[in-house]
XYZ file of C-alpha atoms in Angstrom:
756
model
C 102.480 118.734 88.212
C 100.141 121.656 87.758
C 97.152 121.626 90.124
C 93.838 122.183 88.337
C 91.629 123.281 91.173
C 89.710 125.461 88.759
C 88.017 122.449 87.176
C 85.880 122.047 90.278
C 84.609 125.608 90.208
C 84.655 126.405 86.488
C 82.612 123.410 85.410
C 79.268 123.853 87.121
C 77.747 120.650 85.764
C 78.241 117.943 83.162
C 76.407 119.913 80.505
C 79.115 122.552 80.784
C 81.593 120.013 79.491
C 79.772 119.726 76.185
C 79.754 123.479 75.612
C 83.387 123.692 76.674
C 84.273 120.883 74.312
C 82.586 122.480 71.329
C 84.518 125.717 71.661
C 87.881 124.032 72.215
C 90.361 125.306 69.621
C 91.321 121.799 68.596
C 87.693 120.959 67.860
C 87.115 124.097 65.805
C 90.308 123.634 63.815
C 89.581 120.004 62.959
C 85.987 120.686 61.910
C 87.087 123.647 59.800
C 89.688 121.483 58.088
C 87.067 118.829 57.415
C 84.814 121.398 55.778
C 87.588 122.782 53.585
C 88.527 119.312 52.381
C 84.897 118.502 51.615
C 84.458 121.721 49.672
C 87.519 121.006 47.540
C 86.430 117.534 46.385
C 86.400 117.109 42.617
C 83.429 115.356 41.089
C 85.439 112.177 40.510
C 86.451 112.014 44.169
C 82.813 112.469 45.162
C 81.707 109.488 43.118
C 84.534 107.364 44.529
C 83.533 108.391 48.053
C 79.960 107.334 47.327
C 81.154 103.961 46.092
C 83.025 103.265 49.303
C 80.585 104.900 51.748
C 80.693 103.358 55.192
C 78.762 100.115 55.577
C 79.336 99.718 59.297
C 79.536 95.935 59.489
C 81.740 94.579 56.657
C 78.897 92.270 55.688
C 80.633 91.499 52.407
C 83.481 89.876 54.380
C 81.438 87.948 56.901
C 81.212 84.769 54.831
C 84.646 84.895 53.262
C 87.548 82.614 54.066
C 90.001 85.456 54.484
C 91.287 85.996 58.008
C 92.944 89.386 57.542
C 90.993 92.623 57.761
C 91.618 95.407 55.274
C 94.958 97.198 55.663
C 95.047 100.306 57.847
C 95.895 102.500 54.882
C 93.832 104.872 52.794
C 92.545 103.737 49.433
C 89.161 103.345 47.791
C 88.404 100.474 50.216
C 90.023 101.893 53.311
C 88.415 101.568 56.719
C 88.034 104.418 59.155
C 89.996 104.862 62.319
C 86.947 103.995 64.441
C 85.022 101.715 62.094
C 83.490 98.561 63.593
C 84.882 95.225 62.463
C 82.882 92.609 60.548
C 80.348 90.361 62.269
C 80.545 86.590 62.104
C 77.638 84.555 60.819
C 74.659 84.941 63.132
C 75.627 88.505 64.033
C 76.359 88.059 67.755
C 80.137 88.536 67.742
C 82.526 90.384 65.468
C 85.387 89.264 63.305
C 87.951 91.767 64.605
C 88.744 94.028 67.556
C 90.760 97.137 68.368
C 94.259 96.165 69.510
C 95.445 99.483 70.878
C 98.002 101.331 68.790
C 97.929 98.581 66.118
C 94.326 99.475 65.287
C 91.570 97.066 64.273
C 92.962 93.566 63.829
C 91.401 90.264 62.821
C 90.821 88.080 65.890
C 92.619 85.216 64.140
C 95.733 87.414 63.887
C 95.841 88.423 67.561
C 97.929 86.450 70.096
C 95.352 87.036 72.847
C 91.897 85.809 73.828
C 89.433 88.329 72.379
C 85.649 88.505 72.086
C 83.839 91.374 70.358
C 80.087 91.555 71.029
C 77.876 93.293 68.462
C 75.016 95.747 68.737
C 72.715 92.956 67.534
C 73.705 90.806 70.519
C 73.109 93.751 72.861
C 69.614 94.351 71.451
C 68.627 90.679 71.396
C 69.723 90.234 75.035
C 68.050 93.557 75.950
C 71.246 94.241 77.902
C 71.145 97.443 79.953
C 74.790 97.464 81.050
C 78.118 95.662 80.659
C 77.180 93.271 83.469
C 74.098 92.174 81.482
C 76.045 91.714 78.261
C 79.088 89.937 79.704
C 76.885 87.411 81.490
C 77.527 85.485 78.259
C 81.277 85.149 79.003
C 82.540 82.413 81.377
C 85.720 84.362 82.201
C 83.735 87.381 83.414
C 81.568 87.751 86.499
C 79.759 90.833 87.804
C 80.969 91.727 91.304
C 79.046 94.880 92.231
C 75.668 95.118 93.912
C 72.482 95.140 91.860
C 71.343 98.585 90.750
C 74.354 100.194 92.377
C 76.073 103.290 91.062
C 79.484 101.701 90.420
C 79.455 98.676 88.163
C 82.438 96.345 88.407
C 83.354 92.919 87.138
C 86.000 90.264 87.518
C 87.983 89.104 84.468
C 90.267 86.105 84.985
C 89.868 86.580 88.737
C 90.930 90.256 88.892
C 88.642 93.242 89.321
C 87.996 95.628 86.408
C 85.957 98.733 87.185
C 83.788 100.745 84.817
C 86.237 103.658 85.091
C 88.846 101.492 83.339
C 86.725 100.990 80.223
C 88.172 102.367 76.980
C 86.010 104.292 74.510
C 87.012 104.250 70.867
C 90.453 102.997 71.902
C 91.153 105.703 74.519
C 90.980 105.612 78.318
C 89.434 108.415 80.339
C 86.440 109.086 78.071
C 83.981 106.240 78.711
C 81.133 106.820 81.196
C 82.103 106.035 84.795
C 79.967 104.197 87.324
C 77.761 102.287 84.881
C 78.254 101.958 81.134
C 75.068 102.161 79.061
C 75.181 100.340 75.753
C 72.552 102.010 73.578
C 75.189 104.038 71.699
C 77.685 101.167 71.290
C 78.304 99.258 68.035
C 80.821 96.812 69.529
C 81.867 95.832 73.060
C 85.339 94.343 72.742
C 86.841 92.287 75.590
C 90.604 91.671 75.450
C 91.499 89.369 78.340
C 94.604 89.937 80.401
C 96.781 93.041 80.928
C 97.558 95.086 77.828
C 99.584 98.098 78.983
C 101.943 97.992 75.997
C 99.092 98.227 73.457
C 96.511 100.355 75.310
C 98.518 102.118 77.996
C 97.850 102.101 81.708
C 94.199 102.432 82.682
C 93.295 105.119 85.260
C 92.478 102.479 87.887
C 95.300 100.116 86.970
C 93.069 97.092 86.212
C 95.009 94.090 84.896
C 92.298 91.455 84.349
C 91.448 92.711 80.884
C 90.478 95.653 78.696
C 86.913 96.456 77.640
C 86.777 98.790 74.630
C 83.535 100.365 73.422
C 83.221 101.137 69.698
C 80.684 103.943 69.062
C 77.895 103.715 66.524
C 78.335 105.350 63.127
C 75.913 106.180 60.336
C 75.725 103.312 57.833
C 75.512 103.466 54.073
C 71.744 102.952 54.281
C 69.554 105.150 56.493
C 68.835 103.772 59.971
C 65.692 104.529 61.948
C 65.027 102.268 64.932
C 62.420 102.999 67.566
C 62.058 100.757 70.608
C 59.474 100.774 73.380
C 59.832 98.421 76.310
C 58.407 97.265 79.619
C 60.391 95.589 82.382
C 59.303 94.030 85.635
C 57.822 95.516 87.759
C 56.738 98.624 85.849
C 59.868 100.057 84.225
C 58.933 101.646 80.903
C 61.535 102.591 78.326
C 61.893 104.238 74.923
C 64.963 104.262 72.684
C 65.441 106.056 69.363
C 68.405 105.238 67.097
C 68.671 107.313 63.911
C 71.533 107.458 61.414
C 71.966 109.250 58.107
C 74.755 110.037 55.631
C 74.613 113.228 53.616
C 76.720 115.717 51.727
C 78.808 115.071 48.596
C 79.074 111.321 48.124
C 77.724 110.692 51.630
C 80.950 112.020 53.124
C 79.223 113.237 56.308
C 77.471 110.926 58.754
C 75.344 111.506 61.830
C 74.103 108.863 64.292
C 71.982 109.859 67.286
C 70.689 107.749 70.166
C 68.267 108.859 72.889
C 67.027 106.735 75.816
C 64.422 107.311 78.519
C 63.632 104.729 81.199
C 61.643 105.035 84.444
C 59.569 102.964 86.857
C 59.611 100.390 89.657
C 62.047 97.465 89.326
C 61.640 93.803 90.287
C 62.948 94.612 93.805
C 60.623 95.835 96.529
C 60.303 99.619 96.820
C 63.074 100.206 94.276
C 62.658 102.624 91.386
C 64.933 104.056 88.744
C 64.925 106.956 86.335
C 67.426 107.074 83.493
C 68.033 109.484 80.624
C 70.866 109.085 78.127
C 71.841 110.498 74.764
C 74.675 110.184 72.269
C 75.685 111.905 69.033
C 78.209 110.288 66.728
C 79.280 112.448 63.777
C 81.915 111.563 61.191
C 83.459 112.848 57.990
C 85.251 110.698 55.419
C 87.314 112.321 52.750
C 89.875 110.953 50.345
C 92.703 111.735 52.764
C 91.088 112.889 55.972
C 88.675 111.192 58.374
C 87.209 112.973 61.400
C 84.813 111.725 64.062
C 83.136 113.457 67.000
C 81.284 111.661 69.817
C 79.213 113.368 72.512
C 77.644 111.308 75.299
C 75.470 112.229 78.259
C 73.600 110.179 80.859
C 71.765 110.800 84.119
C 70.489 108.073 86.438
C 68.537 108.134 89.714
C 67.951 104.984 91.798
C 65.922 104.850 95.021
C 66.312 102.061 97.589
C 69.609 101.005 96.019
C 71.539 97.939 97.159
C 75.156 97.404 98.176
C 77.393 94.340 98.737
C 78.073 93.000 102.232
C 81.491 93.042 103.850
C 82.588 89.965 105.825
C 82.564 90.447 109.605
C 85.593 89.352 111.617
C 83.590 86.703 113.531
C 81.608 85.360 110.565
C 82.300 81.692 109.808
C 79.351 80.649 107.623
C 77.471 82.741 105.079
C 73.706 82.684 105.780
C 71.408 81.307 103.077
C 70.462 83.854 100.455
C 67.019 85.393 101.055
C 64.655 86.492 98.309
C 66.382 88.525 95.638
C 63.478 90.967 95.712
C 64.720 92.445 98.991
C 66.759 95.607 98.480
C 69.329 95.170 101.257
C 70.479 97.090 103.188
C 67.668 99.515 102.290
C 67.337 103.309 102.152
C 70.275 103.679 99.769
C 69.860 106.133 96.932
C 72.026 107.885 94.400
C 72.058 109.971 91.272
C 74.917 110.013 88.787
C 75.646 112.098 85.714
C 78.179 111.514 82.941
C 79.236 113.819 80.119
C 81.883 112.940 77.524
C 83.262 114.342 74.300
C 85.828 112.755 71.984
C 87.244 114.179 68.753
C 89.461 111.995 66.566
C 91.088 112.606 63.183
C 93.172 110.514 60.798
C 95.076 111.749 57.745
C 96.753 109.706 55.027
C 100.220 110.948 54.144
C 100.633 108.279 51.488
C 99.274 104.828 50.758
C 101.536 103.268 53.421
C 101.450 105.862 56.190
C 98.720 107.679 58.119
C 98.768 109.898 61.197
C 96.012 110.274 63.766
C 95.133 112.270 66.874
C 92.407 112.237 69.493
C 91.254 114.590 72.231
C 88.583 113.808 74.828
C 87.060 115.112 78.040
C 84.836 113.480 80.609
C 83.032 114.686 83.736
C 81.388 112.360 86.251
C 79.378 113.469 89.290
C 77.449 111.488 91.860
C 75.492 112.260 95.002
C 73.740 109.778 97.224
C 73.373 107.857 100.445
C 75.681 104.874 100.794
C 74.778 102.203 103.325
C 77.852 100.087 104.076
C 76.656 96.721 105.516
C 78.820 94.071 107.219
C 77.481 90.551 107.772
C 78.239 89.563 111.363
C 76.503 86.219 112.047
C 75.190 83.118 110.322
C 71.711 84.104 111.507
C 71.823 87.091 109.148
C 72.623 89.854 111.620
C 74.487 92.742 110.056
C 75.723 96.159 111.031
C 75.660 99.182 108.777
C 77.269 102.591 108.453
C 75.397 105.445 106.748
C 77.539 107.777 104.669
C 76.654 110.452 102.189
C 78.761 110.170 99.051
C 79.465 113.109 96.798
C 82.089 112.788 94.098
C 83.324 114.646 91.064
C 85.762 113.198 88.562
C 87.191 115.280 85.684
C 89.326 113.685 82.984
C 91.174 114.914 79.948
C 92.684 112.468 77.467
C 94.903 113.004 74.421
C 96.572 110.661 71.972
C 98.538 111.098 68.748
C 100.451 108.664 66.591
C 101.029 107.094 63.248
C 100.348 103.750 61.624
C 102.093 102.458 58.586
C 103.084 99.469 56.530
C 106.065 98.492 54.462
C 107.479 95.298 53.041
C 110.604 93.759 51.656
C 110.906 90.379 49.930
C 108.938 87.819 51.912
C 108.262 90.114 54.913
C 105.449 92.599 55.630
C 105.392 95.048 58.505
C 102.395 96.795 60.073
C 103.644 99.193 62.716
C 102.376 101.907 65.008
C 103.749 104.625 67.236
C 101.765 106.657 69.743
C 102.100 109.177 72.531
C 99.279 109.523 75.038
C 98.390 111.725 77.987
C 95.619 111.407 80.562
C 94.870 113.882 83.346
C 92.386 113.090 86.114
C 91.113 115.334 88.950
C 89.048 113.715 91.699
C 87.267 115.150 94.703
C 84.872 113.680 97.272
C 82.764 114.579 100.273
C 81.960 111.508 102.408
C 80.644 112.404 105.875
C 79.455 109.683 108.296
C 75.758 110.125 109.042
C 75.144 107.294 111.516
C 75.233 103.523 112.093
C 72.942 100.709 113.185
C 72.073 97.016 113.130
C 69.574 94.887 111.210
C 68.868 91.355 110.035
C 68.296 90.009 106.529
C 65.233 88.028 107.706
C 63.747 90.868 109.759
C 65.183 93.985 108.139
C 65.003 97.445 109.660
C 65.823 100.008 107.002
C 68.218 102.826 107.891
C 66.590 106.243 108.154
C 66.424 108.483 105.128
C 68.329 111.672 105.856
C 68.340 114.919 103.884
C 71.435 115.456 101.787
C 74.021 117.898 103.028
C 75.048 120.859 100.870
C 77.646 120.265 98.191
C 81.071 120.484 99.842
C 83.212 118.553 97.379
C 86.864 119.540 97.613
C 89.685 118.437 95.319
C 91.349 115.296 96.612
C 93.855 113.989 94.091
C 95.317 114.407 90.636
C 96.737 111.777 88.329
C 98.709 112.194 85.112
C 99.626 109.279 82.861
C 102.076 109.987 80.030
C 103.369 107.281 77.721
C 105.214 106.580 74.485
C 104.658 103.295 72.652
C 105.926 101.467 69.582
C 104.656 98.204 68.130
C 105.266 96.191 64.974
C 103.438 93.194 63.544
C 105.674 91.239 61.174
C 104.121 88.874 58.623
C 106.146 86.195 56.840
C 105.461 83.081 54.739
C 102.463 84.742 53.045
C 100.724 85.415 56.324
C 101.275 82.011 57.909
C 103.471 83.435 60.662
C 102.860 86.742 62.450
C 105.172 88.196 65.086
C 103.979 91.077 67.281
C 106.545 93.114 69.220
C 105.900 96.255 71.217
C 107.023 98.378 74.122
C 105.532 101.279 76.104
C 107.309 103.728 78.388
C 104.827 104.891 81.025
C 105.172 107.762 83.499
C 102.823 107.958 86.474
C 102.582 111.335 88.220
C 100.109 111.769 91.070
C 99.402 114.463 93.629
C 97.421 114.120 96.860
C 95.790 117.477 97.478
C 94.737 116.502 101.011
C 98.131 115.349 102.243
C 100.698 117.665 103.820
C 103.316 114.922 104.171
C 106.001 115.287 101.456
C 106.321 111.488 101.255
C 102.677 111.003 100.321
C 101.826 114.286 98.617
C 103.686 113.825 95.349
C 104.500 110.662 93.429
C 106.395 110.278 90.155
C 107.473 106.885 88.840
C 108.260 105.377 85.447
C 107.999 101.858 84.070
C 108.565 100.073 80.757
C 106.107 97.429 79.527
C 106.860 95.065 76.625
C 104.550 92.820 74.622
C 105.431 89.762 72.548
C 103.124 87.598 70.481
C 103.519 84.871 67.878
C 100.722 83.499 65.681
C 101.142 80.494 63.379
C 98.427 79.526 60.903
C 98.983 76.005 59.557
C 95.733 76.393 57.566
C 93.632 79.472 56.883
C 90.968 78.462 59.431
C 93.274 77.766 62.405
C 95.699 79.888 64.449
C 98.128 78.744 67.125
C 99.533 81.490 69.334
C 101.737 82.327 72.306
C 102.140 85.722 73.961
C 103.714 87.613 76.821
C 102.270 90.899 78.001
C 102.552 93.171 81.024
C 100.170 95.409 82.949
C 100.770 98.437 85.149
C 99.071 99.594 88.350
C 99.909 102.555 90.553
C 102.078 101.633 93.528
C 100.648 101.488 97.024
C 101.612 103.576 100.046
C 103.331 102.298 103.174
C 101.125 102.651 106.284
C 101.514 105.733 108.437
C 102.935 103.772 111.357
C 106.278 104.293 113.154
C 107.009 100.560 113.096
C 107.819 100.917 109.371
C 111.183 102.258 108.390
C 109.587 103.690 105.227
C 106.238 104.861 106.667
C 104.145 106.823 104.105
C 106.487 106.014 101.229
C 104.789 105.585 97.863
C 105.914 102.522 95.940
C 106.798 102.190 92.267
C 104.086 101.027 89.825
C 103.221 97.344 90.054
C 104.183 95.343 86.971
C 101.879 92.387 86.282
C 102.827 89.632 83.835
C 100.794 87.252 81.702
C 101.905 84.264 79.662
C 99.285 82.807 77.322
C 99.139 80.052 74.734
C 96.169 78.916 72.733
C 94.471 77.969 69.506
C 91.679 79.586 67.502
C 89.480 78.017 64.863
C 87.180 79.728 62.364
C 85.260 77.713 59.783
C 83.433 79.338 56.898
C 83.486 82.779 58.517
C 80.432 81.831 60.582
C 81.759 80.704 63.959
C 84.888 80.721 66.076
C 86.297 78.573 68.873
C 89.162 79.538 71.177
C 91.147 77.396 73.605
C 93.516 79.385 75.833
C 95.824 78.575 78.753
C 97.312 81.415 80.776
C 99.290 82.394 83.853
C 98.689 85.887 85.212
C 100.775 87.208 88.114
C 100.174 90.429 90.014
C 102.591 91.737 92.683
C 101.179 92.645 96.099
C 102.505 94.872 98.846
C 103.061 93.881 102.439
C 105.358 94.127 105.455
C 108.617 92.290 105.962
C 110.655 92.335 109.185
C 114.155 93.752 109.093
C 117.061 91.458 109.995
C 117.780 91.891 113.737
C 118.735 92.807 116.245
C 116.712 96.049 116.250
C 117.132 98.516 119.146
C 113.953 99.029 121.217
C 111.700 101.772 119.886
C 113.231 101.679 116.406
C 111.314 100.660 113.242
C 111.554 96.896 112.800
C 109.924 96.300 109.420
C 109.723 97.635 105.879
C 106.732 97.911 103.562
C 107.195 96.851 99.971
C 106.287 94.491 97.161
C 107.076 91.169 98.811
C 104.184 89.041 97.616
C 102.207 88.188 94.512
C 98.926 86.687 93.403
C 98.969 84.168 90.580
C 96.066 82.932 88.481
C 96.407 79.955 86.192
C 93.569 78.882 83.981
C 92.170 77.282 80.856
C 89.356 78.801 78.824
C 87.243 77.277 76.056
C 84.918 79.609 74.150
C 82.605 79.079 71.180
C 80.726 81.843 69.371
C 78.855 82.271 66.125
C 76.538 80.315 63.858
C 77.672 76.670 64.017
C 74.962 75.482 61.612
C 72.320 77.352 59.688
C 69.820 78.794 62.147
C 71.715 77.835 65.334
C 74.016 80.245 67.157
C 76.112 79.392 70.211
C 77.742 81.747 72.684
C 79.606 80.628 75.797
C 82.150 78.188 77.134
C 83.994 77.002 80.235
C 86.660 78.732 82.345
C 88.796 76.683 84.737
C 90.940 78.803 87.056
C 93.165 78.478 90.093
C 93.843 82.018 91.382
C 96.038 81.807 94.503
C 98.236 83.821 96.804
C 101.567 82.653 95.459
C 103.898 84.629 97.752
C 103.267 86.591 100.933
C 105.150 87.776 104.009
C 102.328 86.037 105.926
C 103.011 82.290 105.514
C 99.507 81.400 106.759
C 97.868 82.618 103.548
C 100.360 81.275 100.981
C 98.544 78.859 98.690
C 95.078 80.171 99.607
C 92.643 80.961 96.838
C 91.918 84.620 96.077
C 88.676 85.881 97.596
C 85.604 85.738 95.403
C 87.142 83.540 92.695
C 85.661 80.229 91.558
C 87.524 77.239 90.152
C 84.873 76.588 87.500
C 82.661 79.021 85.581
C 80.440 77.810 82.757
C 78.139 79.668 80.360
C 76.192 77.899 77.607
C 73.936 79.984 75.390
C 71.990 78.900 72.308
C 69.875 80.944 69.914
C 67.699 78.949 67.475
C 65.609 80.015 64.485
C 62.419 77.942 64.619
C 62.238 76.385 61.126
C 58.469 75.981 60.946
C 57.582 79.549 62.052
C 59.243 82.201 59.914
C 60.749 85.004 61.969
C 60.581 83.237 65.346
C 63.778 82.586 67.359
C 64.145 81.031 70.804
C 67.117 81.410 73.131
C 68.315 79.884 76.386
C 71.375 80.357 78.573
C 72.733 78.345 81.490
C 75.198 79.984 83.903
C 77.139 78.113 86.587
C 79.610 79.517 89.114
C 81.520 77.239 91.476
C 81.931 77.984 95.187
C 84.389 80.645 96.333
C 85.844 82.056 99.544
C 84.835 85.371 101.061
C 87.961 85.750 103.226
C 91.720 85.553 102.693
C 92.083 82.639 105.137
C 89.645 80.559 103.011
C 87.328 79.766 105.917
C 84.105 81.514 104.851
C 82.565 79.763 101.850
C 80.320 81.426 99.275
C 78.164 78.604 97.849
C 78.091 77.755 94.150
C 75.152 78.959 92.124
C 73.413 78.354 88.831
C 70.777 80.148 86.861
C 68.802 79.737 83.641
C 67.790 82.586 81.319
C 65.357 82.293 78.428
C 64.176 84.438 75.563
C 62.134 84.658 72.390
C 61.864 87.126 69.542
C 59.641 87.405 66.512
C 60.504 89.420 63.410
C 57.831 90.401 60.882
C 56.884 93.110 58.378
C 53.684 94.950 57.701
C 52.202 95.659 54.284
C 54.310 98.815 53.933
C 57.568 96.893 54.368
C 58.260 98.283 57.858
C 60.143 95.723 59.958
C 59.233 94.881 63.560
C 60.940 92.799 66.227
C 59.110 91.673 69.353
C 61.475 90.490 72.132
C 60.871 88.784 75.471
C 63.740 87.949 77.825
C 63.500 86.336 81.251
C 66.582 86.309 83.479
C 66.816 83.853 86.380
C 63.848 81.866 85.124
C 63.544 79.700 88.276
C 63.982 82.705 90.623
C 67.083 81.082 92.141
C 68.408 82.642 95.360
C 72.170 83.044 95.604
C 74.995 85.401 96.559
C 77.146 87.004 93.867
C 80.792 86.315 94.614
C 83.662 88.731 95.174
C 85.703 90.036 98.099
C 82.260 91.285 99.142
C 79.034 89.443 98.404
C 75.720 90.785 97.184
C 72.275 89.358 96.699
C 71.649 88.167 93.151
C 69.000 89.507 90.822
C 65.580 87.892 91.198
C 63.562 86.626 88.252
C 63.003 89.573 85.960
C 61.436 89.866 82.518
C 61.819 92.436 79.748
C 59.422 92.913 76.840
C 60.048 95.271 73.922
C 58.836 96.126 70.441
C 61.352 97.513 67.959
C 60.456 98.975 64.605
C 62.977 99.673 61.863
C 62.361 101.665 58.700
């Protein structure tokens, strides 16, 4: 592996990434090719391009009975490589989702549980991040602290960090820390591991894949301006502008700009956020090109952080007011910069090739207060650390998609090769420690930040080759999906001098199998098997281990799933899914004796596993005219299935509840034109905060409410006034995970959006 120490000195800040990206040879070549193709269009091709100019939401398909999206080939009705799928009736969720190297696929044709949230749902919820949006999903729970720099969530009981989010189908490009949604057309959630279709994520998450589909210019001009006010005094503005231009509207440009600043609903907490995105695309008769540039900067003062569980803690204290920003004095600023260039070219009507190249830089600097709850009376200790980090990523992908058929059988196949390189460096000095109490808090001191001393810490390279085929027989009644990915994981620890821990190179093969049967056009029955990959752990540096410091092979997780999906009239969908997800875990096992005194007596390896079994029921869409539902129930039993420690076998995984329920309704008031009311109920069962299942995190419930009013003035300009209130009763509770954090207090958001 080649060490790229120069990235830390050559790239002075995130803005440098954008300039570097623009002058990259690959970018210049692709844009030049796009211009040459556009210039050579005959008049007839221009008129055909105008006729099929991008609509952005497949609204002409939303009410149809067909359950198959347009083919991934190039014709007068072809869809783009990164085009958003159609929305169901009501506009909250979409009809299809990106399924890795197979491209955009109808949800009814996928052998997995999938939900694709639309930009309309994001705007109506006034969601600021993925945690806000996915509060609608019973299989997902936010696990990070409120207003903290690193957003994380649990999907099917397993953690998925923001760094493992895909952007436009590729890992390593999406913003790290916290994902902002103003530039997103779709937020697609594919539950369970999906290494064969998407490849291994940088963090090795196996609970699910979240893919963000960027906004594109629609056929009609878009101009949306939004001004907002949030409790306590957070003011925001958001501009969203899209236009198509050039011969036949072949070129498109969509820009989004966000500014937000003020005091939040928590005492003495303030935030300042700036974000921008440019989405440009070109659509020719043979060639499609897209370019996305994203940038964000966020500052938060008096930030919060989850509590660790102290060794002597037996009972979690009652949750205090959510307006308290425990442990106090935390602060951070983060900056993200990303660029992604993608191109697709049609060789013939049944075969197209594509390629993508992206870069991402993430930096953060702040004070981290690590608290540990020690007693039931609310006493906690804390450690003050400064946290500086820089993360540089480079991602590439190339492949082909095609289709062919012989009597009675249709094939839709894909092949891809992908590469991801990640450089990480940190500077985390200890700055002090202390004690406090949640009922009588004493904030840690605010210390000046030390000079920037970030040094490279590690490198990671992920290289893979994948092949998948979806076979359709009996006129689409039966679909068989088969795929396999060969993944190589190559990592280098730049701080280690031990040969056993400095370099790591392992390979693994991940298959996928899925079968969908459609007895009628509005119902699908499916079964699937899929695997996930995570980087292997490292044996402790202890002489009692015969393999001390050895790095283990990648973990291979497995998921079996069976379910049924129903879609009536193209307006709503219901999914019932049962699954078993198993993840290996590392631990120590004693060697068979006798062992001479002073010799290693144990070995570290993959000798245990965690297994989650569950049933999910989800409903989304417009069930009757004017009434939209979004939510469901998730029943789960995540346990330690095997372990070298017999005392924990059969114990439930920390921070996981047996029952999660989300019920959301959105209703158009029939006697007041333009008025809609919404309500959402969220319930989370009790969980354990420790592996021994002795410290209980109580169950919690909350109610959210909202209203919006749409109207037009005499000039035909449309307005939407929105009011959302989260945690209407100001319930006090602890969010659940391996660590626990104080929940958000009651908070309201008011905004006025104009569209013309």
